[in-house]
CSV table of C-alpha atoms and ligand atoms in Angstrom, one decimal:
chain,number,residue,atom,x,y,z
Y,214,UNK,CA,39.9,16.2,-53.9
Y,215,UNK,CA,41.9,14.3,-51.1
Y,216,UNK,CA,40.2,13.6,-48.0
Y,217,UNK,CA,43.1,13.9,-45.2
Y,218,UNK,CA,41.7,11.5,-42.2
Y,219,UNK,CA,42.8,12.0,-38.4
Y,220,UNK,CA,41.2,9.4,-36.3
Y,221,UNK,CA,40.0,9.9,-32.7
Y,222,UNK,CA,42.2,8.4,-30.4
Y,223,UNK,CA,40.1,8.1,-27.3
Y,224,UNK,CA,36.7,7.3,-28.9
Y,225,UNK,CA,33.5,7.9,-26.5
Y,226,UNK,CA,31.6,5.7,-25.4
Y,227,UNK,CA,28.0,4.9,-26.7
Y,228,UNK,CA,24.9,6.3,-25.7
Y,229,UNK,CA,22.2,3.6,-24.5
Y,230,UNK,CA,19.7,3.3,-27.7
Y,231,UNK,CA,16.4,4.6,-25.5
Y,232,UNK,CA,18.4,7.7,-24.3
Y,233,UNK,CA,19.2,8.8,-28.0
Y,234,UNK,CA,16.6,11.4,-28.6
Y,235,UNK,CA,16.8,13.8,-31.1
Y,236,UNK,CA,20.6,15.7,-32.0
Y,237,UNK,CA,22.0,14.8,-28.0
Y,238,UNK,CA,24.9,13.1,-28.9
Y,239,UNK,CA,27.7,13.5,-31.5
Y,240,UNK,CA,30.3,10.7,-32.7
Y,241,UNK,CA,33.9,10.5,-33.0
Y,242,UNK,CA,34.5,12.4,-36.2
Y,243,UNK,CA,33.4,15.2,-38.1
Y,244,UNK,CA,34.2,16.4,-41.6
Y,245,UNK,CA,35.4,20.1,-42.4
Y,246,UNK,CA,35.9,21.8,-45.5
Y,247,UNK,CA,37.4,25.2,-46.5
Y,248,UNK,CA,36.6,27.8,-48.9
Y,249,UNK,CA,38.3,31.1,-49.9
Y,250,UNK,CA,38.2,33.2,-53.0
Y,251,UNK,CA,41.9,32.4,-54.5
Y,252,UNK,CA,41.5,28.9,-54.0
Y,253,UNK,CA,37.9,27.8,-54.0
Y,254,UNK,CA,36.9,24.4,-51.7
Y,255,UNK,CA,39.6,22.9,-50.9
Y,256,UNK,CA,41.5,21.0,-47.4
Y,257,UNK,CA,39.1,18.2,-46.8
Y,258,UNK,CA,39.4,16.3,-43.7
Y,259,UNK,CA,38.0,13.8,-41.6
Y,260,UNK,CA,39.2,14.9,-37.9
Y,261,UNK,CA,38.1,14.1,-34.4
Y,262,UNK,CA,34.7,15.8,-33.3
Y,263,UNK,CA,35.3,18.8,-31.0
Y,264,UNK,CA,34.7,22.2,-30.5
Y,265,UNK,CA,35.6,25.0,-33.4
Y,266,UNK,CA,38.3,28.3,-32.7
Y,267,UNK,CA,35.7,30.9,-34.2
Y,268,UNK,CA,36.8,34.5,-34.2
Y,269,UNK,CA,34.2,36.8,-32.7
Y,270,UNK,CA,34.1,38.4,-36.1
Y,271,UNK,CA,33.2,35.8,-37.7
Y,272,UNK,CA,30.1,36.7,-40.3
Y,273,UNK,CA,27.9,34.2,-39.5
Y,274,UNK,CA,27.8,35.6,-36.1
Y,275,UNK,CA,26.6,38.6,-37.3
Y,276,UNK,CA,24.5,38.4,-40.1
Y,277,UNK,CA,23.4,34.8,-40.5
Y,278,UNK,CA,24.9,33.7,-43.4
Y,279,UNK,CA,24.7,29.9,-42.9
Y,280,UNK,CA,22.5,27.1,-44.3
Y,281,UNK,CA,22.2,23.4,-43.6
Y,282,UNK,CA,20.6,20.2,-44.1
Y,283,UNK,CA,19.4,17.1,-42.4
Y,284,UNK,CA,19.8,13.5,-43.5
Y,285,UNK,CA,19.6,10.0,-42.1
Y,286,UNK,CA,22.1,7.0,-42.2
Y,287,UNK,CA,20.2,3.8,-41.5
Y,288,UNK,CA,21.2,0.1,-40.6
Y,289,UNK,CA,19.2,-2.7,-42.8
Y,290,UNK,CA,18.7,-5.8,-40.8
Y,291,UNK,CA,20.9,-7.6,-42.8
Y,292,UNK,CA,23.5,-5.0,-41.9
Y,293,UNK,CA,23.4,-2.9,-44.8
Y,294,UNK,CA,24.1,1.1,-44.3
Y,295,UNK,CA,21.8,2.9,-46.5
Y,296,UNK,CA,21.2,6.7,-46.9
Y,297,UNK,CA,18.0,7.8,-48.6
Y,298,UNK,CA,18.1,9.8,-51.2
Y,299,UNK,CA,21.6,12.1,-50.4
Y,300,UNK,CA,22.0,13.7,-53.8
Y,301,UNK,CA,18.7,15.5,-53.4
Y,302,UNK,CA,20.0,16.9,-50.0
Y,303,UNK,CA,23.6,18.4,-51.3
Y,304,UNK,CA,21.6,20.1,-54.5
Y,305,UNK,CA,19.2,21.8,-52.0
Y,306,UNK,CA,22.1,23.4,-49.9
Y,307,UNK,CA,23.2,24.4,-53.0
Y,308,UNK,CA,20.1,25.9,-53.7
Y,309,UNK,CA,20.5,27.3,-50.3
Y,310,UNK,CA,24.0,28.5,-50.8
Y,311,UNK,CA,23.1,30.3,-53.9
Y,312,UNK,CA,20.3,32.3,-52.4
Y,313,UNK,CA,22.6,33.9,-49.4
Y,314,UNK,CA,25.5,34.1,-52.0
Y,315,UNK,CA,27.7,31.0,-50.6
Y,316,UNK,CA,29.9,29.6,-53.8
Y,317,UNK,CA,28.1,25.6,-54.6
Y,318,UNK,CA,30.3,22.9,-54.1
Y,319,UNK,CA,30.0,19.4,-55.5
Y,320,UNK,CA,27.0,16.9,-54.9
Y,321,UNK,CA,29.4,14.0,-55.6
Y,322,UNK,CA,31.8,15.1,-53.4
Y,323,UNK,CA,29.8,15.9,-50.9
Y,324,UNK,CA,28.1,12.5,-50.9
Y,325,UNK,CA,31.9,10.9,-50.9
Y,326,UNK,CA,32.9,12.8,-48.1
Y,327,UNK,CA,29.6,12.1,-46.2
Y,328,UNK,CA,30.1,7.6,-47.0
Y,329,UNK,CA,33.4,8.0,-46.0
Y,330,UNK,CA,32.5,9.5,-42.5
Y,331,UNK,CA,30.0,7.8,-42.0
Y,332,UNK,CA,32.1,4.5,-42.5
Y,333,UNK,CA,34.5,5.3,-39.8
Y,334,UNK,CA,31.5,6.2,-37.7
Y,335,UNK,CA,29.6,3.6,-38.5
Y,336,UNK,CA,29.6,1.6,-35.2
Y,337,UNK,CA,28.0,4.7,-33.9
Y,338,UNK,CA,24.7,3.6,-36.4
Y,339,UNK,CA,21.8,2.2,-33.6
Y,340,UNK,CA,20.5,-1.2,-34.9
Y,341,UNK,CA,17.0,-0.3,-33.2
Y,342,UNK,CA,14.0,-0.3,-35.3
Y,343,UNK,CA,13.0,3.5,-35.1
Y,344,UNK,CA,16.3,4.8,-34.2
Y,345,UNK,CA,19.1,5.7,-37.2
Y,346,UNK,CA,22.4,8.0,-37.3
Y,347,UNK,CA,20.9,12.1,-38.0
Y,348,UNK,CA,23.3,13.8,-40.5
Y,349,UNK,CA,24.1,17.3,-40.5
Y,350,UNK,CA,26.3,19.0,-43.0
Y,351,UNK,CA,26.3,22.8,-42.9
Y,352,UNK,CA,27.8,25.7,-44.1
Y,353,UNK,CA,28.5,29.0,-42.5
Y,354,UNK,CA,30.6,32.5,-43.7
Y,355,UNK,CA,34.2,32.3,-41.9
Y,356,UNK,CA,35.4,35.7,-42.8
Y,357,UNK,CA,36.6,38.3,-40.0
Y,358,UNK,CA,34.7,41.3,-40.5
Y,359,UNK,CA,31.5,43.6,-39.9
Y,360,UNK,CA,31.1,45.1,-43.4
Y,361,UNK,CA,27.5,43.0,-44.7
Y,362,UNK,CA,28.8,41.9,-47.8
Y,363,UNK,CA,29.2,38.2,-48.4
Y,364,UNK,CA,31.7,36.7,-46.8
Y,365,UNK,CA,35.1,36.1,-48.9
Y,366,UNK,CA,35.7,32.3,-46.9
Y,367,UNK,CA,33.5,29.9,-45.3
Y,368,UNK,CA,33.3,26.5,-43.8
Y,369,UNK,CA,31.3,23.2,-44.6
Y,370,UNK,CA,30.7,20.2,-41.8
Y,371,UNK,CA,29.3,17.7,-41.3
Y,372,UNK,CA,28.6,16.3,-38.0
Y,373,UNK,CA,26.5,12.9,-37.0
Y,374,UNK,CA,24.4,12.5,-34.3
Y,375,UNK,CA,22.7,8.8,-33.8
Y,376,UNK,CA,19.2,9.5,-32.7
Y,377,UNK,CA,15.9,8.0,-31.2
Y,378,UNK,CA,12.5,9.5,-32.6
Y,379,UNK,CA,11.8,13.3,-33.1
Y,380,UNK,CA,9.0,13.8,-30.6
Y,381,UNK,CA,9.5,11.8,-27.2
Y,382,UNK,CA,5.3,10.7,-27.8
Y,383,UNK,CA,7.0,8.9,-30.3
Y,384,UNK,CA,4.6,8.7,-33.8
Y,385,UNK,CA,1.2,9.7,-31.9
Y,386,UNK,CA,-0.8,12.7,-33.3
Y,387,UNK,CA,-0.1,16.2,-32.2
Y,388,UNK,CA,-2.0,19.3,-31.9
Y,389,UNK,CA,-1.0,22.3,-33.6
Y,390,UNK,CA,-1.2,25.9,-32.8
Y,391,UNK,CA,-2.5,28.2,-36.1
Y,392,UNK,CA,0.3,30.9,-35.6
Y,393,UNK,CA,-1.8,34.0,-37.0
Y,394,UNK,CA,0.7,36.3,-35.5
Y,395,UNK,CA,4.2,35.9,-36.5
Y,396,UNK,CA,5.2,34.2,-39.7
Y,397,UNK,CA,8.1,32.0,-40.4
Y,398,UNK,CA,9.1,33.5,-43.9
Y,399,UNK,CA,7.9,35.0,-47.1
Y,400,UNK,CA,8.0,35.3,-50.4
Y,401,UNK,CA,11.1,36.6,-52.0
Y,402,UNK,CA,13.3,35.7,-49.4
Y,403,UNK,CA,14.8,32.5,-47.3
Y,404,UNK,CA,11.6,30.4,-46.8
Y,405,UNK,CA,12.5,28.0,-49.7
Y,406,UNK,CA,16.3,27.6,-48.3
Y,407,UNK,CA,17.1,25.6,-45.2
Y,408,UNK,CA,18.7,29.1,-44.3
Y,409,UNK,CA,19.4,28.9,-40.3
Y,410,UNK,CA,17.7,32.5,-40.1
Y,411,UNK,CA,14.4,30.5,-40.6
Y,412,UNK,CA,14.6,28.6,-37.7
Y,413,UNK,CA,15.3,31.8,-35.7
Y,414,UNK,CA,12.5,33.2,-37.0
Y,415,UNK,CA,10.5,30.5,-36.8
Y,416,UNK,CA,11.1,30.3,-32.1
Y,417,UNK,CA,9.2,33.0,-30.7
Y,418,UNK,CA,6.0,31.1,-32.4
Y,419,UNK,CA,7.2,27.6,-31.7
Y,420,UNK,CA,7.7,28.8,-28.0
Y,421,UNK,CA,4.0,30.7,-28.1
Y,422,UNK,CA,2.4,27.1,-29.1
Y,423,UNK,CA,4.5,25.5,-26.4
Y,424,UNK,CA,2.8,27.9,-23.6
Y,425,UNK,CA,-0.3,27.2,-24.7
Y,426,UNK,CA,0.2,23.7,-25.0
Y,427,UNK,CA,0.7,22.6,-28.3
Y,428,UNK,CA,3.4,20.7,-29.9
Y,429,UNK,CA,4.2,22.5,-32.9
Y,430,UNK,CA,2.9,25.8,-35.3
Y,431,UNK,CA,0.8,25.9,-38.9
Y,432,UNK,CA,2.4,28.7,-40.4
Y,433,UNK,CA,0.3,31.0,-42.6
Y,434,UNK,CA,1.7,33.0,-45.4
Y,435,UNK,CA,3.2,36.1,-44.4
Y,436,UNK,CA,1.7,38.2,-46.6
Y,437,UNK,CA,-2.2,37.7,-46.4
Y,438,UNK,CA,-1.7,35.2,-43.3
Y,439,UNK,CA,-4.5,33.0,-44.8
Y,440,UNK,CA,-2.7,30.0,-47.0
Y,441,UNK,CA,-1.4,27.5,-44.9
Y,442,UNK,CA,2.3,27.1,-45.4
Y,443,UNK,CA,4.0,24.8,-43.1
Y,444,UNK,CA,3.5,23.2,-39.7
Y,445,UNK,CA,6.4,23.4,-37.6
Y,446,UNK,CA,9.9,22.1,-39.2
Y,447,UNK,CA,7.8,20.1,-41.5
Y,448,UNK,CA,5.8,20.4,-44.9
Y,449,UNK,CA,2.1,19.2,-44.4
Y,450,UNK,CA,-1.1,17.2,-46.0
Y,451,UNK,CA,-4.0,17.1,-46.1
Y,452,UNK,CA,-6.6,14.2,-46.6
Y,453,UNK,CA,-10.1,15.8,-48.0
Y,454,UNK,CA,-13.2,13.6,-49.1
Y,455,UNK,CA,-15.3,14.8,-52.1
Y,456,UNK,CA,-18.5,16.5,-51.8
Y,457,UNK,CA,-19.4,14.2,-54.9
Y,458,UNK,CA,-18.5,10.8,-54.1
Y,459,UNK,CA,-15.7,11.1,-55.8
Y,460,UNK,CA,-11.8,9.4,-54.6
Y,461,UNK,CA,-10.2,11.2,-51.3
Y,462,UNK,CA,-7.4,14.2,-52.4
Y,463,UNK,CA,-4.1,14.4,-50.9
Y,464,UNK,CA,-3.6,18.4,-50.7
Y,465,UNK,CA,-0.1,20.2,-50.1
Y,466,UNK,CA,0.6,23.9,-50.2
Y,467,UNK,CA,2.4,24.1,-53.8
Y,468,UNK,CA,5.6,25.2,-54.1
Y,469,UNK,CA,5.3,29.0,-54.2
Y,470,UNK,CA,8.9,30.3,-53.0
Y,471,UNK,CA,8.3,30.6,-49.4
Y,472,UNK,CA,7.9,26.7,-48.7
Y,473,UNK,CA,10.9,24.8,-48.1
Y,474,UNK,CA,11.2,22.1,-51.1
Y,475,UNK,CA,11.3,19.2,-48.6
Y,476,UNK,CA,12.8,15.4,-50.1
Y,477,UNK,CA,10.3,13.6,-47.5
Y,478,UNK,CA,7.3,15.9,-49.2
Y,479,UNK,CA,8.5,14.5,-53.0
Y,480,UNK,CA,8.7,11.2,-52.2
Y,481,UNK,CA,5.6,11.5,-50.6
Y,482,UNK,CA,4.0,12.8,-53.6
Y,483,UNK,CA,5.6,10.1,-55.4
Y,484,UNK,CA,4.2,7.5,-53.7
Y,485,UNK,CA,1.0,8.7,-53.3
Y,486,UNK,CA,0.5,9.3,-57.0
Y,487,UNK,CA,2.3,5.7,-57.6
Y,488,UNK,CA,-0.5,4.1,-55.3
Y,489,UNK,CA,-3.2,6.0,-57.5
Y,490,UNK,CA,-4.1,8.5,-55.0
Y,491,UNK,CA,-5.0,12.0,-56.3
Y,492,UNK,CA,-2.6,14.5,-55.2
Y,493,UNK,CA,-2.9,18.2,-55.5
Y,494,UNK,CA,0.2,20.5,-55.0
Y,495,UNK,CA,-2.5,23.7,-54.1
Y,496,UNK,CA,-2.9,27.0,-51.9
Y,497,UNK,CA,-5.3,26.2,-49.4
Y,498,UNK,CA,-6.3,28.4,-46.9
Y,499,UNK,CA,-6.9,28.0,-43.3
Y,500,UNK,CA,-10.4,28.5,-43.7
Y,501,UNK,CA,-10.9,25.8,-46.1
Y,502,UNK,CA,-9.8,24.1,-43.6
Y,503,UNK,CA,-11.9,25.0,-41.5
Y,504,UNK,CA,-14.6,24.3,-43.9
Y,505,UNK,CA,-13.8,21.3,-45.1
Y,506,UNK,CA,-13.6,20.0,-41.3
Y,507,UNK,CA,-17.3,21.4,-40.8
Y,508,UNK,CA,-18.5,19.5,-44.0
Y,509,UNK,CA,-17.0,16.1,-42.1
Y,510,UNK,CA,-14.5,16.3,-45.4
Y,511,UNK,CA,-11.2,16.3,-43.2
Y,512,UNK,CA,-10.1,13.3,-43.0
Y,513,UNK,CA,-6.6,13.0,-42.2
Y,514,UNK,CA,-4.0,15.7,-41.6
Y,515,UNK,CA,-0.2,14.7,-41.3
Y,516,UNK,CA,3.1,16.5,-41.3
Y,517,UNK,CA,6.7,15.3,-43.6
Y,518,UNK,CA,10.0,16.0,-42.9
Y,519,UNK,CA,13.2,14.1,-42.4
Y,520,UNK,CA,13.8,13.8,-38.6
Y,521,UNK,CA,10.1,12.7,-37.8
Y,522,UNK,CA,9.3,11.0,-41.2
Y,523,UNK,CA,5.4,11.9,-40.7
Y,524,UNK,CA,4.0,13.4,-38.3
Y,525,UNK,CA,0.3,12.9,-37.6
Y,526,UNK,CA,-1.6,15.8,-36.2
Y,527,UNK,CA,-5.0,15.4,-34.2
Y,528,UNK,CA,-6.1,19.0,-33.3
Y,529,UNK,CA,-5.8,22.4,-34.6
Y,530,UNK,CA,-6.4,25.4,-32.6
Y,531,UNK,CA,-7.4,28.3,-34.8
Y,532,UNK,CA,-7.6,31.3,-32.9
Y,533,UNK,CA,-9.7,29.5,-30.8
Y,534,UNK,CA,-11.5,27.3,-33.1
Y,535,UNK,CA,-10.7,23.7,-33.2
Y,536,UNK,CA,-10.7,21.5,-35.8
Y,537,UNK,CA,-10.1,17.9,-34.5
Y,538,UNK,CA,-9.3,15.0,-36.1
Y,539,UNK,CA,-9.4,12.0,-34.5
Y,540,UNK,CA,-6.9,10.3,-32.4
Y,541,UNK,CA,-5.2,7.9,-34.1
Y,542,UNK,CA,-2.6,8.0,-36.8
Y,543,UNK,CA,-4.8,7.6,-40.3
Y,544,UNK,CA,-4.4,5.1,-42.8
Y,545,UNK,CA,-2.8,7.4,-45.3
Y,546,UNK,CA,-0.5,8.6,-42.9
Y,547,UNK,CA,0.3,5.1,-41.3
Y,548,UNK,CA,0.8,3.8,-45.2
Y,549,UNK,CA,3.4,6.4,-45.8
Y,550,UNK,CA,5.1,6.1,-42.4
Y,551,UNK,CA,5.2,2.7,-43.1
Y,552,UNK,CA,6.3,2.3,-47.1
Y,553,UNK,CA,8.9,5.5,-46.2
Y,554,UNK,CA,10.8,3.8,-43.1
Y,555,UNK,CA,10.4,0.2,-45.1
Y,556,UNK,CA,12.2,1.8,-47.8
Y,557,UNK,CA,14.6,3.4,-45.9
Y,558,UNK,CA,15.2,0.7,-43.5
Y,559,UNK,CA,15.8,-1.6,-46.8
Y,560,UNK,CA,13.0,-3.7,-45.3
Y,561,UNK,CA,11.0,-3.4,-48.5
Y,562,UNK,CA,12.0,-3.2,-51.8
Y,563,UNK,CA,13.3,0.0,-53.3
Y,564,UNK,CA,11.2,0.3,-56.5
Y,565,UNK,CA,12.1,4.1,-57.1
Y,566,UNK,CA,15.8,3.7,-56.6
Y,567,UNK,CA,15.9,5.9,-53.3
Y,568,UNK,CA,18.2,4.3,-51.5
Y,569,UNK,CA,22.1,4.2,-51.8
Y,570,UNK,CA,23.9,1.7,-50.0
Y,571,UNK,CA,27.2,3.2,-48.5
Y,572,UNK,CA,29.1,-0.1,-47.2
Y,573,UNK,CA,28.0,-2.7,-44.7
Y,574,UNK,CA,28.8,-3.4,-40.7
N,293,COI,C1,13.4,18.0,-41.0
N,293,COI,O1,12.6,17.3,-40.4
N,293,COI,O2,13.5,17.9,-42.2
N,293,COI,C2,14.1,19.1,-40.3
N,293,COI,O3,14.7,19.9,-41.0
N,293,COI,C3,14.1,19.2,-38.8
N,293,COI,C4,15.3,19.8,-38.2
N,293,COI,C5,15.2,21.3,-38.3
N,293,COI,C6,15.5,19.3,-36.8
């Protein structure tokens, strides 16, 4: 399909690096895609970033159907624009799009349109060590009308947005709130899609931590409200000694249809398992934690996701038992922060083929 391309005429100016934060600024250009039922995908362009003409109808504005994703561009030192791992992105929102009945459109399209914005943007990449260009491509129903059925058009973006890191404290541990109360998905419906009615779900509890002074939620399952699930936007691990004297276990909530399939959590496992580490995809339970943490077994507890890579956590408050860890990031953690952000910063080599390189500045 041909990419139409309509370049900014007044472009804005940049943002200084240490004011970048997390999805604050936007660049020059954004890419839009169409869909209806007589003609598929089709008018793909590369226009100048601004605001959309919605009509109030519009379904998405009614009844949520809309997904998205989150990716990151990156500048090598030797000036080399690198994604990590895009194709794995464009087949989730397809996994996304199939669960709330949006039609799949093609992973090698999407990741041409996405290199070719990002090379017209790409002055908008920071250089700094931590910092790298956020990528947001999203989809959302575009039809005019009130009947729920899906929608017979919709749209696909994607926008860029050249960020700092996720949390201002930068990577220093965080404390967690066990949410026991509201739950951010369940089984059978969105919680495996990056569906945006998850996130909606997911505020009144983010806010409820916030009051009480913690950074982000563990989500429990919503059924039983006893399996850990996820903490915050994030997937999470576990480090746990053996009661034998046996080699440390990296534990994860398995994959059970409520968890979001995250690309930071796989190449975690990845390169845990290639480092020999013993990784168990598992239900655990918030009292095992608990347990565990009595038993001086705890030894590391760490959050993945794209925007803050990982996340290291210090405290959890479980309806008013803590479990603290202590305050530094671990070495497991700090190993995987490091060998992830080496990868995708092409500062170390890429042994698993990760990386793609989309042009140079
Ligand atoms: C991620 O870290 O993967 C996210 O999806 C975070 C985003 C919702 C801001």
């Amino acid at each position: 399909m041909e990419i139409r391309t309509t370049l900014c005429l007044s472009p804005k100016p940049k943002p200084p690096v240490d004011s970048l934060g997390f999805g604050k600024y936007f660049t020059d250009h954004m890419f839009t895609l169409e869909y209806n039922t007589l003609v598929g995908w089709h008018d793909a362009s590369i226009v100048p970033y601004g605001p959309l003409s919605l009509d109030p109808a519009s379904m998405v504005l009614h009844y949520g159907q809309g997904v998205f994703e989150g990716l990151k561009c990156y500048k090598a030192a030797d000036g080399r624009i690198l994604l990590f791992r895009p194709e794995k992105n464009f087949e989730r929102l397809n996994l996304s799009h199939e669960r709330v009945c949006i039609p799949k459109i093609d992973v090698n399209f999407c990741v041409e349109a996405l290199t070719r914005l990002i090379q017209i943007d790409k002055d908008w990449i920071p250089g700094d060590p931590d910092a790298s260009l956020y990528i947001r491509p999203f989809t959302f129903a575009a039809e005019s009308a009130l009947g729920v059925h899906p929608s017979s058009s919709y749209k696909f973006m994607i926008i860029l947005s050249p960020v700092g890191s996720y949390y201002p404290e930068g990577i220093n541990p965080v404390r967690i709130y066990v949410e026991d109360e509201y739950v951010r998905a369940v089984r059978g419906g969105l919680g495996f899609t990056k569906a945006i009615a998850n996130y909606a779900s997911s505020l009144k509890g983010q806010e409820k931590a916030k009051e009480k002074g913690y950074t982000q939620v563990l989500w429990l399952d919503g059924v039983e409200r006893k399996y850990i699930e996820e903490v915050g936007t994030m997937n999470v691990f576990f480090v746990i000694g053996s009661k034998t004297s046996g080699p440390d276990e990296l534990v994860t909530p398995e994959i059970n249809g409520s968890i979001l399939r995250g690309i930071t959590r796989e190449s975690v496992i990845e390169l845990a398992r290639s480092w020999g580490v013993i990784v168990k995809e598992r239900r655990i339970s918030i009292q095992e934690l608990y347990d565990v943490h009595k038993q001086g077994l705890l030894k590391e507890a760490f959050g993945s996701g794209t925007a803050a890579v990982i996340s290291p956590i210090k405290e959890f408050n479980w309806d008013g038992r803590s479990i603290t860890l202590g305050g530094d990031i671990g070495p497991m953690a700090r190993r995987l922060y490091d060998t992830l952000t080496g990868i995708q910063y092409g500062r170390l080599p890429d042994t698993f083929g990760w990386v793609k390189e989309v042009g140079g500045l």
